[in-house]
Amino acid sequence: MTPLNPAEVPSYESDEQERLSELFRYYDSHNRSHGFEPGKVKWETRFGKFAPSPLPPLELCVRQLVQERVIPRTGNVLDAGAGHGSVVSLFSHLGYTTVGIEGDEHLVSLAKSNISNLQFASLVGYDAWVIIGDFTAETPYRRVAFPFRDFGIIFNYQDSQESLAARIQDSSPPGTILLLETHSPIYQPFSGLEHVKTLSYAAVLAHSGSQAPEPETPEIYLHIYQKKKEDSP
């Protein structure tokens, strides 16, 4: 039997990286066409501010947290304030069942269109949804038949984070993770939640050897919290 040339062996890792790059390119194009800039507030609604999350550093953070066993490889993710659906799309691509809740009708329309396009391209799973509503209320969770306590990972861009943290404290099981994206390196304490660590998007990109963000891009940090166990002080 003739041995295979290593160059002829398909690289599933490189295939996955290319698919991930396709997802990034899709949202780069979408952001440019709508005048959105990652990390910068462009859209303000009565529900809060919308600033698209930079996907490459967020993806690196998620992979690091999985490797460190801070978060599981699979599970249910809530994007509280889903904007145009980019974070929902990313988590779905990485294998999570993901629900986004967004209060602005126009952003929900953009999110649904984006997710549909990416599902057609097989870049996002069919277990990804964005619905309209207030993520601090109960109604949206009834509509998707997902109780709030069923979400093991909750992502939020510094929007009503106090109410969100209080709901995690009241309703979620111990071990629930809150990923809070902010522009401050100083984490905000929340009752009943333990601050696990803070990751800098710029530092994560530099460590990976990826291209650093543009100088005018605001610094962004991901603060990771975990709901304390019942017997924790």
CSV table of C-alpha atoms in Angstrom, one decimal:
chain,number,residue,atom,x,y,z
A,1,MET,CA,0.0,0.0,0.0
A,2,THR,CA,1.4,3.4,-1.0
A,3,PRO,CA,1.7,5.6,2.1
A,4,LEU,CA,-0.2,8.8,2.0
A,5,ASN,CA,1.6,12.1,1.5
A,6,PRO,CA,0.9,14.2,4.6
A,7,ALA,CA,0.2,17.1,2.3
A,8,GLU,CA,-2.7,15.1,0.8
A,9,VAL,CA,-4.3,14.3,4.1
A,10,PRO,CA,-7.3,16.6,4.7
A,11,SER,CA,-6.8,18.9,7.7
A,12,TYR,CA,-10.0,19.1,9.6
A,13,GLU,CA,-8.5,21.8,11.8
A,14,SER,CA,-7.7,24.0,8.9
A,15,ASP,CA,-11.2,23.4,7.4
A,16,GLU,CA,-12.8,24.5,10.7
A,17,GLN,CA,-10.5,27.5,10.8
A,18,GLU,CA,-11.6,28.5,7.3
A,19,ARG,CA,-15.3,28.1,8.2
A,20,LEU,CA,-14.7,30.3,11.3
A,21,SER,CA,-13.0,32.9,9.1
A,22,GLU,CA,-16.0,32.8,6.8
A,23,LEU,CA,-18.2,33.7,9.7
A,24,PHE,CA,-15.9,36.6,10.7
A,25,ARG,CA,-15.8,37.9,7.1
A,26,TYR,CA,-19.6,37.8,6.9
A,27,TYR,CA,-20.0,40.0,10.0
A,28,ASP,CA,-17.1,42.3,8.9
A,29,SER,CA,-18.9,42.9,5.7
A,30,HIS,CA,-22.3,43.3,7.5
A,31,ASN,CA,-20.8,45.8,9.9
A,32,ARG,CA,-19.2,47.9,7.2
A,33,SER,CA,-22.4,48.0,5.1
A,34,HIS,CA,-24.4,49.3,8.1
A,35,GLY,CA,-21.7,51.6,9.5
A,36,PHE,CA,-21.1,49.5,12.6
A,37,GLU,CA,-17.7,49.3,14.2
A,38,PRO,CA,-16.8,46.5,16.7
A,39,GLY,CA,-16.5,47.8,20.2
A,40,LYS,CA,-18.1,51.2,19.4
A,41,VAL,CA,-21.6,52.3,20.2
A,42,LYS,CA,-23.5,53.1,17.0
A,43,TRP,CA,-27.0,52.3,17.9
A,44,GLU,CA,-28.9,53.5,21.0
A,45,THR,CA,-32.4,52.3,21.8
A,46,ARG,CA,-34.7,52.6,24.8
A,47,PHE,CA,-33.4,49.2,25.8
A,48,GLY,CA,-29.7,50.1,25.8
A,49,LYS,CA,-26.7,50.6,23.6
A,50,PHE,CA,-25.6,48.4,20.8
A,51,ALA,CA,-21.9,48.0,20.0
A,52,PRO,CA,-21.0,44.9,17.9
A,53,SER,CA,-18.6,42.5,19.8
A,54,PRO,CA,-15.3,41.8,18.0
A,55,LEU,CA,-15.7,38.2,17.2
A,56,PRO,CA,-12.1,37.0,16.8
A,57,PRO,CA,-10.9,37.8,20.3
A,58,LEU,CA,-14.2,36.7,21.8
A,59,GLU,CA,-13.8,33.3,20.1
A,60,LEU,CA,-10.2,33.0,21.4
A,61,CYS,CA,-11.5,33.8,24.9
A,62,VAL,CA,-14.2,31.1,24.7
A,63,ARG,CA,-11.7,28.5,23.6
A,64,GLN,CA,-9.3,29.5,26.4
A,65,LEU,CA,-12.1,29.2,29.0
A,66,VAL,CA,-13.1,25.8,27.6
A,67,GLN,CA,-9.5,24.6,27.8
A,68,GLU,CA,-9.2,25.9,31.4
A,69,ARG,CA,-12.6,24.2,32.2
A,70,VAL,CA,-14.1,27.4,33.3
A,71,ILE,CA,-17.0,26.8,30.9
A,72,PRO,CA,-18.3,23.6,29.3
A,73,ARG,CA,-17.8,22.7,25.6
A,74,THR,CA,-21.5,22.5,25.0
A,75,GLY,CA,-24.7,23.7,26.7
A,76,ASN,CA,-27.3,26.5,26.5
A,77,VAL,CA,-26.1,30.1,26.0
A,78,LEU,CA,-28.1,33.3,26.5
A,79,ASP,CA,-27.0,36.4,24.7
A,80,ALA,CA,-28.8,39.1,26.8
A,81,GLY,CA,-29.0,42.0,24.4
A,82,ALA,CA,-28.3,40.2,21.1
A,83,GLY,CA,-27.9,43.1,18.7
A,84,HIS,CA,-27.6,41.9,15.1
A,85,GLY,CA,-26.9,38.3,16.1
A,86,SER,CA,-23.1,38.0,15.9
A,87,VAL,CA,-22.5,36.6,19.3
A,88,VAL,CA,-25.4,34.1,18.9
A,89,SER,CA,-23.9,33.1,15.6
A,90,LEU,CA,-20.5,32.6,17.1
A,91,PHE,CA,-21.6,30.4,20.0
A,92,SER,CA,-23.8,28.4,17.7
A,93,HIS,CA,-20.9,27.8,15.3
A,94,LEU,CA,-18.9,26.6,18.3
A,95,GLY,CA,-21.5,24.0,19.2
A,96,TYR,CA,-23.7,25.7,21.7
A,97,THR,CA,-27.5,26.0,21.7
A,98,THR,CA,-27.9,29.7,21.7
A,99,VAL,CA,-30.8,32.1,22.3
A,100,GLY,CA,-30.5,35.9,21.9
A,101,ILE,CA,-33.0,38.4,23.3
A,102,GLU,CA,-33.0,41.9,21.9
A,103,GLY,CA,-35.4,44.7,22.6
A,104,ASP,CA,-35.0,46.7,19.3
A,105,GLU,CA,-37.2,45.5,16.4
A,106,HIS,CA,-34.7,46.7,13.7
A,107,LEU,CA,-31.8,44.9,15.3
A,108,VAL,CA,-33.9,41.7,15.7
A,109,SER,CA,-34.8,41.9,12.0
A,110,LEU,CA,-31.1,42.2,11.1
A,111,ALA,CA,-30.2,39.3,13.5
A,112,LYS,CA,-32.8,37.0,12.1
A,113,SER,CA,-31.7,37.7,8.5
A,114,ASN,CA,-28.0,37.2,9.4
A,115,ILE,CA,-28.6,33.9,11.2
A,116,SER,CA,-30.8,32.6,8.3
A,117,ASN,CA,-28.0,33.5,5.8
A,118,LEU,CA,-25.4,31.7,7.9
A,119,GLN,CA,-27.6,28.7,8.5
A,120,PHE,CA,-28.0,28.4,4.7
A,121,ALA,CA,-24.2,28.5,4.4
A,122,SER,CA,-23.9,25.8,7.1
A,123,LEU,CA,-21.9,28.2,9.4
A,124,VAL,CA,-24.5,28.4,12.1
A,125,GLY,CA,-26.7,25.6,13.5
A,126,TYR,CA,-30.5,25.5,13.6
A,127,ASP,CA,-30.4,25.7,17.4
A,128,ALA,CA,-29.8,29.4,17.3
A,129,TRP,CA,-32.6,32.0,17.7
A,130,VAL,CA,-33.0,35.7,18.3
A,131,ILE,CA,-36.3,37.0,19.6
A,132,ILE,CA,-37.6,40.4,20.6
A,133,GLY,CA,-38.2,41.2,24.2
A,134,ASP,CA,-36.7,42.4,27.5
A,135,PHE,CA,-34.2,39.9,28.8
A,136,THR,CA,-34.9,41.0,32.4
A,137,ALA,CA,-38.6,40.0,32.0
A,138,GLU,CA,-40.1,36.5,32.0
A,139,THR,CA,-42.1,36.6,28.8
A,140,PRO,CA,-39.3,36.0,26.3
A,141,TYR,CA,-38.2,32.8,28.0
A,142,ARG,CA,-41.7,31.4,27.8
A,143,ARG,CA,-41.8,32.1,24.1
A,144,VAL,CA,-38.7,29.9,23.4
A,145,ALA,CA,-39.6,27.3,26.1
A,146,PHE,CA,-36.3,27.9,27.8
A,147,PRO,CA,-36.5,28.8,31.5
A,148,PHE,CA,-33.9,31.4,32.5
A,149,ARG,CA,-32.3,28.8,34.9
A,150,ASP,CA,-31.6,26.5,31.9
A,151,PHE,CA,-28.9,28.8,30.5
A,152,GLY,CA,-25.5,27.8,31.9
A,153,ILE,CA,-23.6,30.6,30.1
A,154,ILE,CA,-25.0,34.2,29.9
A,155,PHE,CA,-23.3,36.8,27.7
A,156,ASN,CA,-23.9,40.6,28.1
A,157,TYR,CA,-22.4,43.8,26.8
A,158,GLN,CA,-22.6,46.1,29.9
A,159,ASP,CA,-26.4,46.5,29.6
A,160,SER,CA,-28.6,46.2,32.6
A,161,GLN,CA,-25.9,43.9,34.1
A,162,GLU,CA,-27.0,44.6,37.7
A,163,SER,CA,-30.5,43.3,36.9
A,164,LEU,CA,-29.1,40.3,35.0
A,165,ALA,CA,-26.7,39.4,37.9
A,166,ALA,CA,-29.5,39.7,40.4
A,167,ARG,CA,-31.6,37.3,38.3
A,168,ILE,CA,-28.7,34.8,38.1
A,169,GLN,CA,-28.4,35.1,41.9
A,170,ASP,CA,-32.1,34.5,42.4
A,171,SER,CA,-32.9,31.9,39.7
A,172,SER,CA,-29.8,30.2,38.3
A,173,PRO,CA,-28.2,27.1,39.7
A,174,PRO,CA,-24.7,27.3,41.2
A,175,GLY,CA,-21.9,27.3,38.6
A,176,THR,CA,-23.8,29.4,36.1
A,177,ILE,CA,-21.4,31.6,34.2
A,178,LEU,CA,-21.8,35.3,33.4
A,179,LEU,CA,-19.6,36.7,30.6
A,180,LEU,CA,-19.7,40.5,30.9
A,181,GLU,CA,-18.1,42.5,28.1
A,182,THR,CA,-17.1,46.0,29.1
A,183,HIS,CA,-14.6,48.8,28.3
A,184,SER,CA,-13.2,48.8,31.9
A,185,PRO,CA,-10.4,46.5,33.2
A,186,ILE,CA,-12.0,46.8,36.6
A,187,TYR,CA,-14.6,44.2,37.3
A,188,GLN,CA,-17.9,45.1,38.9
A,189,PRO,CA,-18.8,43.1,42.0
A,190,PHE,CA,-22.2,41.4,42.2
A,191,SER,CA,-23.8,39.8,45.2
A,192,GLY,CA,-23.8,36.0,45.0
A,193,LEU,CA,-21.4,35.9,42.0
A,194,GLU,CA,-17.7,35.2,42.2
A,195,HIS,CA,-15.3,37.0,39.9
A,196,VAL,CA,-13.3,34.2,38.2
A,197,LYS,CA,-11.0,36.3,36.0
A,198,THR,CA,-10.8,39.1,33.4
A,199,LEU,CA,-9.5,38.7,29.9
A,200,SER,CA,-8.3,41.6,27.7
A,201,TYR,CA,-9.2,41.2,24.0
A,202,ALA,CA,-6.0,43.0,23.0
A,203,ALA,CA,-3.8,40.7,25.1
A,204,VAL,CA,-5.6,37.6,23.9
A,205,LEU,CA,-5.1,38.6,20.3
A,206,ALA,CA,-1.4,39.4,20.9
A,207,HIS,CA,-0.8,36.1,22.7
A,208,SER,CA,-2.4,34.2,19.8
A,209,GLY,CA,-0.2,35.9,17.2
A,210,SER,CA,-3.3,37.4,15.5
A,211,GLN,CA,-3.3,40.9,14.2
A,212,ALA,CA,-3.7,43.5,16.9
A,213,PRO,CA,-6.8,45.7,16.9
A,214,GLU,CA,-6.6,49.1,15.2
A,215,PRO,CA,-5.1,51.9,17.5
A,216,GLU,CA,-8.5,53.7,17.6
A,217,THR,CA,-10.4,50.6,18.6
A,218,PRO,CA,-11.6,50.9,22.3
A,219,GLU,CA,-10.1,48.5,24.8
A,220,ILE,CA,-12.5,45.7,25.6
A,221,TYR,CA,-12.4,43.3,28.5
A,222,LEU,CA,-14.3,40.1,29.2
A,223,HIS,CA,-15.1,39.7,32.9
A,224,ILE,CA,-16.0,36.1,33.9
A,225,TYR,CA,-18.2,35.4,36.9
A,226,GLN,CA,-19.6,32.3,38.4
A,227,LYS,CA,-22.6,31.9,40.6
A,228,LYS,CA,-21.3,30.7,44.0
A,229,LYS,CA,-22.1,27.4,45.5
A,230,GLU,CA,-24.6,27.4,48.3
A,231,ASP,CA,-22.0,26.9,50.9
A,232,SER,CA,-19.6,29.5,49.6
A,233,PRO,CA,-19.1,32.6,51.7
